[in-house]
CSV table of C-alpha atoms and ligand atoms in Angstrom, one decimal:
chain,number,residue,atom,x,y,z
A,1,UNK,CA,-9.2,-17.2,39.3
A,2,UNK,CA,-9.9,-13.9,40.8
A,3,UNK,CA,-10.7,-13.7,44.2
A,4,UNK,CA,-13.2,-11.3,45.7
A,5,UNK,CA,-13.3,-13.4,49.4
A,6,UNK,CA,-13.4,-10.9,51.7
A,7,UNK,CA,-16.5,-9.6,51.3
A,8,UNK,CA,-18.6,-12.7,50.2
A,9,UNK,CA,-21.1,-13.8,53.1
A,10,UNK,CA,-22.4,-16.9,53.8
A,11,UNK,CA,-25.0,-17.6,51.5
A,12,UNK,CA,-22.4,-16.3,48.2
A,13,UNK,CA,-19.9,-18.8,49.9
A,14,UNK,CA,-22.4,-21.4,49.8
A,15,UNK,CA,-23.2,-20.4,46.1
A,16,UNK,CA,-19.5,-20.8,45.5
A,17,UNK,CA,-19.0,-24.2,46.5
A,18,UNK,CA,-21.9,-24.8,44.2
A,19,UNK,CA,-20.1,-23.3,41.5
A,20,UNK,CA,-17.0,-25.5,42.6
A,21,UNK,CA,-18.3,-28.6,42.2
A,22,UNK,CA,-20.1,-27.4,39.1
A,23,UNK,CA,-17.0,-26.6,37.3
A,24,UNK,CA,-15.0,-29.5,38.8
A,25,UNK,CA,-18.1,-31.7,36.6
A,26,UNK,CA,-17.1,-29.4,34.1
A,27,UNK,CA,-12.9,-29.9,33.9
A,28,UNK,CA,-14.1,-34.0,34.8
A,29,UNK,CA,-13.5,-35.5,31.3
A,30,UNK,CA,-16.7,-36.7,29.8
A,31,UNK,CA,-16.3,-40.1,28.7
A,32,UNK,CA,-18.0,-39.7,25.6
A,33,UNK,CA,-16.3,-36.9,24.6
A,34,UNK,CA,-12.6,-38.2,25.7
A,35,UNK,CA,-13.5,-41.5,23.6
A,36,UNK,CA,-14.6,-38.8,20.4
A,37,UNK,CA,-11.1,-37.3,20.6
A,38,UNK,CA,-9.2,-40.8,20.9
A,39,UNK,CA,-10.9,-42.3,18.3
A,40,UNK,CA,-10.4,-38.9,15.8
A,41,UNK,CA,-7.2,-38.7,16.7
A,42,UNK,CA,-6.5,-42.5,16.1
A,43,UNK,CA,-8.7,-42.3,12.8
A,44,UNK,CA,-6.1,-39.7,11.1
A,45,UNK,CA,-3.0,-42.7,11.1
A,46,UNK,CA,-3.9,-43.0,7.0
A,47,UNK,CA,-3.1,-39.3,7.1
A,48,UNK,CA,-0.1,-39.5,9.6
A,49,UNK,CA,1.7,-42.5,7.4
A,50,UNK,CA,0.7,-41.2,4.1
A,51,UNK,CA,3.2,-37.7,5.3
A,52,UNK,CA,6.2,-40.7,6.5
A,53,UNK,CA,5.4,-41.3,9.7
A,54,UNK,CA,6.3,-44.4,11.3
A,55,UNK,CA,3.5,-46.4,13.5
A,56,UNK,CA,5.4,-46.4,16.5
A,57,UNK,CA,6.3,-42.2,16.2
A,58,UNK,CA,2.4,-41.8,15.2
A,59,UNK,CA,1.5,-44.1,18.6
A,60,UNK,CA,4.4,-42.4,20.8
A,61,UNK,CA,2.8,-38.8,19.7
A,62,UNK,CA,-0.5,-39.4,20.1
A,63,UNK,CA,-0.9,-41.4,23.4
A,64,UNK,CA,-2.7,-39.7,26.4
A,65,UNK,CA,-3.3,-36.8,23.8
A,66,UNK,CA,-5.8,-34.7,24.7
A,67,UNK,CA,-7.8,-31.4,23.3
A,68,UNK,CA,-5.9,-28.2,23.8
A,69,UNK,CA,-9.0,-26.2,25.6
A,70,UNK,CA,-7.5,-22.8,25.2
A,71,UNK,CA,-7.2,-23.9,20.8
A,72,UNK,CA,-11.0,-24.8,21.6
A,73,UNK,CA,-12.0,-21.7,23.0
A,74,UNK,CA,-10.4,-19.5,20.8
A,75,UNK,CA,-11.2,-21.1,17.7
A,76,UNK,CA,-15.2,-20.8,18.9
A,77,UNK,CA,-15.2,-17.2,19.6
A,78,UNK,CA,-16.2,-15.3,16.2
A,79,UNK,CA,-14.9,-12.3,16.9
A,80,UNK,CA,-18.0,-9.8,16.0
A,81,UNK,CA,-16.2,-6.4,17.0
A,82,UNK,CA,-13.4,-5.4,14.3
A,83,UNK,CA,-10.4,-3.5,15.3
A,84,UNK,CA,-9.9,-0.1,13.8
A,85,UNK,CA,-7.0,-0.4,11.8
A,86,UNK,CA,-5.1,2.5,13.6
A,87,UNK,CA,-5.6,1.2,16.7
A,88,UNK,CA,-3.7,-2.4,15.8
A,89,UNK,CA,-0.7,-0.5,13.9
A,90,UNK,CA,-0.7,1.7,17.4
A,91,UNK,CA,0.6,-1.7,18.8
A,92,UNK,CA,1.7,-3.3,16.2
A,93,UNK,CA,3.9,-0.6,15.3
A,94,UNK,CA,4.8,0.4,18.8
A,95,UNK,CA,7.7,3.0,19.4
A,96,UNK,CA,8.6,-0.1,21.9
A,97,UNK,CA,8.7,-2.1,18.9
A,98,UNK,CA,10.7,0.2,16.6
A,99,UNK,CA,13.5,0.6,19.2
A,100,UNK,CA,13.8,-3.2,20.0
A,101,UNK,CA,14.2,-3.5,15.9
A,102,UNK,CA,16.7,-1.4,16.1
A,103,UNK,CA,18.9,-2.9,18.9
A,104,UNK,CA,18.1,-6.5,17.0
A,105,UNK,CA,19.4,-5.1,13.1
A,106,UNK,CA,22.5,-4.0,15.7
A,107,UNK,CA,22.6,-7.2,16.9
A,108,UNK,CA,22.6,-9.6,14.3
A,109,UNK,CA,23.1,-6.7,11.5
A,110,UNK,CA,25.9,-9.5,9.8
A,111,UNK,CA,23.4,-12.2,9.4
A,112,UNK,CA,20.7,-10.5,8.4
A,113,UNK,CA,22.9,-9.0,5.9
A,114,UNK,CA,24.0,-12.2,4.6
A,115,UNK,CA,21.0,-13.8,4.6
A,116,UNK,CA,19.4,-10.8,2.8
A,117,UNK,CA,22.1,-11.4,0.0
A,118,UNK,CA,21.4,-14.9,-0.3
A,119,UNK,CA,18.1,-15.0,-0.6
A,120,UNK,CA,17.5,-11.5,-2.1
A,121,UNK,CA,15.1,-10.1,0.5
A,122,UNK,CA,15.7,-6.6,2.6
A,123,UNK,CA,16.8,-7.5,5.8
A,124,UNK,CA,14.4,-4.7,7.3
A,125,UNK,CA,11.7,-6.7,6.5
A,126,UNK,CA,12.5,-10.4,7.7
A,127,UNK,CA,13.2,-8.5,11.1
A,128,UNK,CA,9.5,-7.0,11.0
A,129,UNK,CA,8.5,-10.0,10.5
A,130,UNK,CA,10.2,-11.6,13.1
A,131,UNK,CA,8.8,-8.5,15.4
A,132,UNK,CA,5.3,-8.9,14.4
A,133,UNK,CA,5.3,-12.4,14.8
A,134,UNK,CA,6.7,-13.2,18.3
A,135,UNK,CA,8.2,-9.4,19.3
A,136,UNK,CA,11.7,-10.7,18.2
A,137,UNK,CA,11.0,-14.1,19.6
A,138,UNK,CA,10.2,-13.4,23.3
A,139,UNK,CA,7.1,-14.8,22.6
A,140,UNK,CA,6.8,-18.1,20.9
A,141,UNK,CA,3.2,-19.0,22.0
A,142,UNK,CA,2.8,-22.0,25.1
A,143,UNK,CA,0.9,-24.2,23.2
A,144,UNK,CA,2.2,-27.6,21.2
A,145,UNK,CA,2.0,-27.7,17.4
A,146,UNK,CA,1.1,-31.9,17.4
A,147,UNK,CA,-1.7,-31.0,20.4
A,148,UNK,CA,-3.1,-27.9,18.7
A,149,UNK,CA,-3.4,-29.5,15.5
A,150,UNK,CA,-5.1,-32.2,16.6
A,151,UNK,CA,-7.7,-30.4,18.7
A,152,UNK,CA,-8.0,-29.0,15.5
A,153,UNK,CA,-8.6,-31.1,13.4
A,154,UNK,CA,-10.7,-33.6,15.3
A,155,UNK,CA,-13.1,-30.1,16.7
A,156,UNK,CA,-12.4,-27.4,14.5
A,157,UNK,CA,-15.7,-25.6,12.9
A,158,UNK,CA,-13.8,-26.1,9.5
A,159,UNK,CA,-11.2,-27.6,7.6
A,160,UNK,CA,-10.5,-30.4,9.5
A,161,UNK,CA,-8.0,-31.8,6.2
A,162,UNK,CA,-6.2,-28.7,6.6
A,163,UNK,CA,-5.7,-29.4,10.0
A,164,UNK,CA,-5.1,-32.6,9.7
A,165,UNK,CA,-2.4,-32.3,7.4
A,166,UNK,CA,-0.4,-29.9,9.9
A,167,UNK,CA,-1.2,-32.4,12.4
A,168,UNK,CA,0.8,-35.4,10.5
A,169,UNK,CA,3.5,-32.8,9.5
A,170,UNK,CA,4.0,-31.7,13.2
A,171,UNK,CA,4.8,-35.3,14.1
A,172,UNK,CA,7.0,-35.8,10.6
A,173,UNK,CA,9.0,-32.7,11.9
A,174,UNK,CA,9.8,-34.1,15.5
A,175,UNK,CA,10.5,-37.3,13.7
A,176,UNK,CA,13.1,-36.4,11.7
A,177,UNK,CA,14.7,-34.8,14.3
A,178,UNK,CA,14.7,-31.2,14.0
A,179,UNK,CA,13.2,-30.3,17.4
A,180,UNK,CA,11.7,-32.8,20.0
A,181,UNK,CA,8.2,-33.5,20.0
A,182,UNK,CA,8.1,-31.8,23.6
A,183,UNK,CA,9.7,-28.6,22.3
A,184,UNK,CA,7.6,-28.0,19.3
A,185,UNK,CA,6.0,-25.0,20.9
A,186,UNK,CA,3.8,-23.1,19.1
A,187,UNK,CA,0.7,-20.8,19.4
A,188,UNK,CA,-3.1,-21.8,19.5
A,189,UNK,CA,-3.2,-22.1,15.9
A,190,UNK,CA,0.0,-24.6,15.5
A,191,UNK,CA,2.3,-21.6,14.2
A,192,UNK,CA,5.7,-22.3,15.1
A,193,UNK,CA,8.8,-20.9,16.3
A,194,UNK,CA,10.2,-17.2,16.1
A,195,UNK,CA,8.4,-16.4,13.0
A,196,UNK,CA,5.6,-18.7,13.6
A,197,UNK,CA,5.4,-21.0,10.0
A,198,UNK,CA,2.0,-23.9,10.7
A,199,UNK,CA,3.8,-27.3,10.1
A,200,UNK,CA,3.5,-28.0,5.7
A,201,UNK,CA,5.2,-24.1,5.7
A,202,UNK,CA,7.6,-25.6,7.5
A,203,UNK,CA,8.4,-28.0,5.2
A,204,UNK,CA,8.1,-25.9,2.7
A,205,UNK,CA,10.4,-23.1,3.4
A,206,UNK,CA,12.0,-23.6,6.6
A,207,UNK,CA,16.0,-23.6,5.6
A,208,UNK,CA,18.8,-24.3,8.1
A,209,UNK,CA,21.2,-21.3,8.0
A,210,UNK,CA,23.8,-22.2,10.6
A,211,UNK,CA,24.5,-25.5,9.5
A,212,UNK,CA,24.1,-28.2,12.0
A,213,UNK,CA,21.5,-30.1,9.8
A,214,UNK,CA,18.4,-28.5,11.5
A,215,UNK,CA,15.8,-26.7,10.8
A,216,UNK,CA,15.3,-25.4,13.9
A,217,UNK,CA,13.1,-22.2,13.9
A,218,UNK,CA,12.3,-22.5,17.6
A,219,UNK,CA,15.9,-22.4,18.6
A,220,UNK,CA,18.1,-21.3,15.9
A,221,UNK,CA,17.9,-17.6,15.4
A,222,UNK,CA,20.2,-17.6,11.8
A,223,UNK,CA,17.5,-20.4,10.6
A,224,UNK,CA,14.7,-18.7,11.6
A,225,UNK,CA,15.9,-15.6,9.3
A,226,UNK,CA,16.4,-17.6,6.8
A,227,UNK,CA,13.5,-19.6,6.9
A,228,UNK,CA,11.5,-16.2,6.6
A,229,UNK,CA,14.0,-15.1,3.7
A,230,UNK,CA,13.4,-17.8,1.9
A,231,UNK,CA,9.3,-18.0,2.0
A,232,UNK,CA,9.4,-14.4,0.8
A,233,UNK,CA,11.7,-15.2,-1.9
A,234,UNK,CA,9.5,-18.0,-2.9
A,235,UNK,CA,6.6,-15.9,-2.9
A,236,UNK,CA,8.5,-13.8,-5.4
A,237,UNK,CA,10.0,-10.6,-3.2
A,238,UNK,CA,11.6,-8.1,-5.1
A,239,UNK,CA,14.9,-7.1,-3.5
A,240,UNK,CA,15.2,-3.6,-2.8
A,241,UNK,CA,11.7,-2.6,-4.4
A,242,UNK,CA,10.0,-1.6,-1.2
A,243,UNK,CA,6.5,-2.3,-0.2
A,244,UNK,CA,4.4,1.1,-1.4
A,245,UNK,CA,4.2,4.8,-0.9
A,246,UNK,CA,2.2,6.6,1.5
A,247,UNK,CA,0.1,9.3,-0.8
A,248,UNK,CA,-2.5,12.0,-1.0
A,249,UNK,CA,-5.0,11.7,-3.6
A,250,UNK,CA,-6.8,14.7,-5.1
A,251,UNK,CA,-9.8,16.3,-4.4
A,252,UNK,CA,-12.8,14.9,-6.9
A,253,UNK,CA,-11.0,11.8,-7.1
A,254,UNK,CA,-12.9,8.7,-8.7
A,255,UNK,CA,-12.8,6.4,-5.8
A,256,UNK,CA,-13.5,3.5,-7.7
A,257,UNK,CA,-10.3,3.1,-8.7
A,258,UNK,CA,-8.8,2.4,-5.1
A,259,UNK,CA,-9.6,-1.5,-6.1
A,260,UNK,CA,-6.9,-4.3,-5.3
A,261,UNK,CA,-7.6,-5.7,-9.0
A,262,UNK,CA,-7.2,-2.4,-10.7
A,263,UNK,CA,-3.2,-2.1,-10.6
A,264,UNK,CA,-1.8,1.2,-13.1
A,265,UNK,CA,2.1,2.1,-13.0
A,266,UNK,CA,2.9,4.8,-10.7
A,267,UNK,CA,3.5,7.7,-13.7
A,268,UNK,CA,-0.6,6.8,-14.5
A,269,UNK,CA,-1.4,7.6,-10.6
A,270,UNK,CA,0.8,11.2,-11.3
A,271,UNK,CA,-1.5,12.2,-14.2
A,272,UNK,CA,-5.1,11.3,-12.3
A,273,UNK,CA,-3.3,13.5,-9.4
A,274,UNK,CA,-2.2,11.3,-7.0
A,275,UNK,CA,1.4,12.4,-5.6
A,276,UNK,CA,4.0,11.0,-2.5
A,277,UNK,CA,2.9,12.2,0.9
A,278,UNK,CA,6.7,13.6,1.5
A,279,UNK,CA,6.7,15.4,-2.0
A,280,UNK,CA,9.4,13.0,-3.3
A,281,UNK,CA,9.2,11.6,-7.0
A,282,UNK,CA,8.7,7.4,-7.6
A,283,UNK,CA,12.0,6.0,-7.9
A,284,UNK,CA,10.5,3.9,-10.5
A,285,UNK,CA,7.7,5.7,-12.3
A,286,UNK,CA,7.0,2.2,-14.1
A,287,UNK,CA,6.4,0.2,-10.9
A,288,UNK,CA,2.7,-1.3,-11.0
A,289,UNK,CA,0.8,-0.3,-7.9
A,290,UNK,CA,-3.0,-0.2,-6.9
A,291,UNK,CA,-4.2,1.6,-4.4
A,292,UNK,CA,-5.7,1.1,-0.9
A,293,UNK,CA,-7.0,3.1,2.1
A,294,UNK,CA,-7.6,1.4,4.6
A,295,UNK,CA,-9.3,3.7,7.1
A,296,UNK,CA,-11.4,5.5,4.2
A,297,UNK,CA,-10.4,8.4,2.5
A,298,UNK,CA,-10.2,10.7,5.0
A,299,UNK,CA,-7.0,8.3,6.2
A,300,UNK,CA,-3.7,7.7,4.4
A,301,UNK,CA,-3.5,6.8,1.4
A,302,UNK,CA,-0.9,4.3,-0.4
A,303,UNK,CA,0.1,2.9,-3.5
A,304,UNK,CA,0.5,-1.1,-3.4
A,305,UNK,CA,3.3,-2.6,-4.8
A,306,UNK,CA,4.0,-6.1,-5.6
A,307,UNK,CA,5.6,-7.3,-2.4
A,308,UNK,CA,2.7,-5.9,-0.3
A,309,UNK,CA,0.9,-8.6,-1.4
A,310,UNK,CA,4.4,-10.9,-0.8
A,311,UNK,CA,3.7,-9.5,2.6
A,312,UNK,CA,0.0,-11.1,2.5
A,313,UNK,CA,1.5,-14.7,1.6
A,314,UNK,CA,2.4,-14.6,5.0
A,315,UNK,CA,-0.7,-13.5,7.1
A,316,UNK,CA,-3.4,-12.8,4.1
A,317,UNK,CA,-4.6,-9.3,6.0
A,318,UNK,CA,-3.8,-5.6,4.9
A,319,UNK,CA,-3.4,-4.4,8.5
A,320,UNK,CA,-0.2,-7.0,9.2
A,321,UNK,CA,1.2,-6.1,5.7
A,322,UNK,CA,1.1,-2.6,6.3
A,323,UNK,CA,2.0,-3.6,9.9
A,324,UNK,CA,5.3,-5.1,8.8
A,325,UNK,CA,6.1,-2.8,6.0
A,326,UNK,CA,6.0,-0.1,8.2
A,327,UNK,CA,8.3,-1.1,11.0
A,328,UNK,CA,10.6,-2.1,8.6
A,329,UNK,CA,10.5,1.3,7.2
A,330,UNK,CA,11.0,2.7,10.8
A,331,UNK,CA,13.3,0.0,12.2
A,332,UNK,CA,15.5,1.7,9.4
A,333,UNK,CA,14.9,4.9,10.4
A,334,UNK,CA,11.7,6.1,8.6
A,335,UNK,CA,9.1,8.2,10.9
A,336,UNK,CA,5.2,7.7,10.8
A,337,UNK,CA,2.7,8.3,8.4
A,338,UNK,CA,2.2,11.8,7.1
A,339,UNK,CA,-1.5,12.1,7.7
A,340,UNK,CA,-3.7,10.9,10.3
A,341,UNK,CA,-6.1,8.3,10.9
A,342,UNK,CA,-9.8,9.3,11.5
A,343,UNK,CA,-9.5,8.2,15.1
A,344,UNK,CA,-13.4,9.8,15.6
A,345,UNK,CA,-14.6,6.9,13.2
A,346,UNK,CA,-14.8,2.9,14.0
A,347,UNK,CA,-15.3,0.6,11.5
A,348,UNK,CA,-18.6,-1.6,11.4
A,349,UNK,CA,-19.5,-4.8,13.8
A,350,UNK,CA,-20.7,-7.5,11.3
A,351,UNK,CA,-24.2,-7.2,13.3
A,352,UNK,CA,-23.8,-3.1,12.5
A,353,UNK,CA,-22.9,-4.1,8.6
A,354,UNK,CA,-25.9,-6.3,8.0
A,355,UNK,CA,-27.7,-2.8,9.6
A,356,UNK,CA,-26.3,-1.1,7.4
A,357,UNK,CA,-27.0,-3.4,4.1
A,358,UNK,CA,-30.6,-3.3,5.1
A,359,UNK,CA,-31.1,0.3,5.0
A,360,UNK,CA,-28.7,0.6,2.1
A,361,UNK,CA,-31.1,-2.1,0.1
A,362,UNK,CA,-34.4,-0.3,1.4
A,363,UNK,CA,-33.0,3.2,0.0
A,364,UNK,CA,-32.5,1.9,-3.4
A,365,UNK,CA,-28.9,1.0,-3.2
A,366,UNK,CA,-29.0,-2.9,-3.6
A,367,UNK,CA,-25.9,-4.6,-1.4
A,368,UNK,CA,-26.7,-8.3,-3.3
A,369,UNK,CA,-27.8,-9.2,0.0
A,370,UNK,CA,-27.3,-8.7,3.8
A,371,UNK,CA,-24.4,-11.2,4.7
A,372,UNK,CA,-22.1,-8.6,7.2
A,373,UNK,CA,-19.7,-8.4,4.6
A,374,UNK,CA,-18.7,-5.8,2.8
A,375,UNK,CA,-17.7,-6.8,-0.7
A,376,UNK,CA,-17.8,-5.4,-3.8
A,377,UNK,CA,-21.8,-4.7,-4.2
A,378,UNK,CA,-22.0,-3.3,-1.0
A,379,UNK,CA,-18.8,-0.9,-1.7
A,380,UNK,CA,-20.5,0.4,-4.7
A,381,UNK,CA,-23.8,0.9,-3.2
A,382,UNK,CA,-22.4,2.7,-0.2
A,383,UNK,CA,-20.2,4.6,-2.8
A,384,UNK,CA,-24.0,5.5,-4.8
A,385,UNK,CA,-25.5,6.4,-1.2
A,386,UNK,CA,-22.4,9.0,-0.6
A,387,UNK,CA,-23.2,10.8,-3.6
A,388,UNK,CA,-26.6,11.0,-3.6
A,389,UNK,CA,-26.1,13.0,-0.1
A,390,UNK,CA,-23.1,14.6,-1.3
A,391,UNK,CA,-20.5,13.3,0.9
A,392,UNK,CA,-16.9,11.9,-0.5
A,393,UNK,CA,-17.8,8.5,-2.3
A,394,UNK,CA,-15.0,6.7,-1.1
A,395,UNK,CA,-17.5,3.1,0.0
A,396,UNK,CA,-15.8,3.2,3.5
A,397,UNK,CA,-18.5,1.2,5.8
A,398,UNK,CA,-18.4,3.3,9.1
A,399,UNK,CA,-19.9,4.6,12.4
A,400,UNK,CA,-20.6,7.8,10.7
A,401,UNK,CA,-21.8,6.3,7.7
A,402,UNK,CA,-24.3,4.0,9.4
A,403,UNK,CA,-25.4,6.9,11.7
A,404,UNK,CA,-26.4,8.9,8.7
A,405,UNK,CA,-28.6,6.4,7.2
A,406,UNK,CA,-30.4,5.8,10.0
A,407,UNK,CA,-31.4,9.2,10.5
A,408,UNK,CA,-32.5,9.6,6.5
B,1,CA,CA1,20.1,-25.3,11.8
């Protein structure tokens, strides 16, 4: 806690120890709510046996157990402000970042060659990954993957199976002796390890490289590479076919067809005059791609290929694909993107979005509701708003956007 003492006077001390014993009621467990907890906890035993858990392993990781408060917290705070995307790849994609990459492929350049080999993924990219997930494993998260499941499942706002599934595998994995129960760190969210897998990914994927009959992705840095390796592979990577291309589109372009569902091979995108930011031609004109701009069309542009969304199987967000695609591309030497981000913008607050629906829908340019979202109805009615008042239909939802329409 922070403390301002000097200056407080009397009476603000006096409010403090008010506030002390307040919070100390606070911290006290609540019977009630303790009891709750046990008796959740206790109630998910079908679960825990159904996934091969012994009683005694189930009673041994589960006694004294108690909600993880920080897993509460953060799992109760909706977060209403979004991040521009620029601003997250500014970190994300840190020159910090790119140099420790580069001292890691140094490092461990012969495993993460041979791993690459066996499991046919580029190396570059299991080493973003690694990056983005714990900055090459110097953060793992402080939390415990049995406690934060838990807490969870038993006071999570939604899927509580889900939960409780990782839950009963957290305990399975401790019980079959790949990590103790007491190591199994992980982060608010039960993500494990250097590349942070939630317990049933674990058992899915996790592979042990170096060959002690673990699959230790906490400890072993060859497994943990691996373990990535294979969930890519398994999500059906294709080796040496890169992620996309940064590219400019035309002027008078139909924007409708930057769509996710609305994939065309790269030699189509040539013809309706979309090129390669750096001039160069596709190495495969045949390649299917969609494209995507995140920050609106007056940010870079790129072509999707299949392994962005191999990317997405791993954190289901454009930002942390384009995250990791691009520090692998720079870990291996590639600079930055070739046009800029329009840092003057900020996308929409979901309070800011449901603004903007309104006014959309009261201008004659129906959203299908006013939910905060932006889907595909809203898209297309901002898109019909831009050219009414002849600005570039590209159904980009921001600050300037919503600034306009409340003036009109
Ligand atoms: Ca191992």
């Amino acid at each position: 806690m922070m403390v301002e003492g000097s200056a407080i006077g009397r009476p603000a001390a006096r409010l403090m120890v008010v506030l002390a014993v307040a919070l100390a009621a606070l911290a006290a467990p609540r019977p009630a709510a303790a009891d709750a907890f046990t008796n959740c906890v206790a109630s998910k035993w079908p679960a825990a046996r159904k996934a091969g858990v012994t009683r005694a392993n189930f009673d041994a990781a589960t006694r004294g157990l108690t909600p993880d408060p920080k897993t509460l917290e953060l799992v109760n705070k909706q977060s209403e402000f979004v991040k521009p995307i620029w601003e997250y790849l500014d970190t994300a994609v840190s020159d910090q970042r790119v140099a420790t990459g580069r001292e890691m492929l140094a490092k461990y350049r012969s495993t993460l060659n041979e791993v690459a080999r066996r499991y046919q993924v580029d190396p570059e990219v299991v080493l973003a990954i690694w990056g983005m997930e714990t900055s090459y494993g110097s953060y793992m998260g402080d939390h415990n993957a049995v406690r934060a499941a838990a807490t969870l499942a038993c006071n999570g706002r939604s899927r509580r199976d889900f939960w409780t599934a990782q839950f009963a595998a957290a305990i399975k994995i401790a019980q079959d002796g790949h990590v103790p129960l007491s190591e199994m760190n992980s982060s608010w969210g039960a993500a494990m390890g250097h590349t942070q897998f939630i317990p049933t990914s674990w058992q899915a994927y996790a592979a042990d490289y170096d060959g002690d009959g673990k699959r230790d992705i906490w400890r072993s840095i060859p497994d943990a590479f691996a373990s990535t390796a294979n969930y890519l592979d398994k999500a059906g990577w294709n080796y040496q076919e890169t992620w996309g291309y940064e590219v400019v589109i035309p002027k008078n372009f139909d924007h409708s067809l930057a769509d996710n569902k609305r994939k065309r091979a790269l030699s189509e995108w040539s013809r309706l005059g979309v090129r390669r930011a750096n001039g160069k031609d596709w190495p495969r004109p045949g390649d299917q791609a969609y494209l995507l701009y995140p920050g609106g069309a007056n940010g870079p542009a790129f072509l999707m290929l299949p392994n962005f969304d191999v990317i997405k199987r791993y954190n289901n967000a454009d930002a942390y694909a384009l995250a990791v695609g691009h520090l692998a591309d720079r870990i291996i030497g590639g600079g930055g993107f070739d046009q800029s981000w329009p840092r003057n913008e900020r996308p929409l607050s979901r309070t800011e979005v449901e603004e903007m629906q309104s006014l959309l829908t009261r201008r004659g340019f129906p959203t299908g509701g006013v939910d905060g979202k932006v889907g595909p109805m809203t898209r297309e009615a901002i898109r019909a708003y831009q050219k009414k008042v002849g600005k570039v239909p590209d159904g980009f939802a921001s600050s300037t956007l919503l600034v306009d329409l409340r003036r009109h």
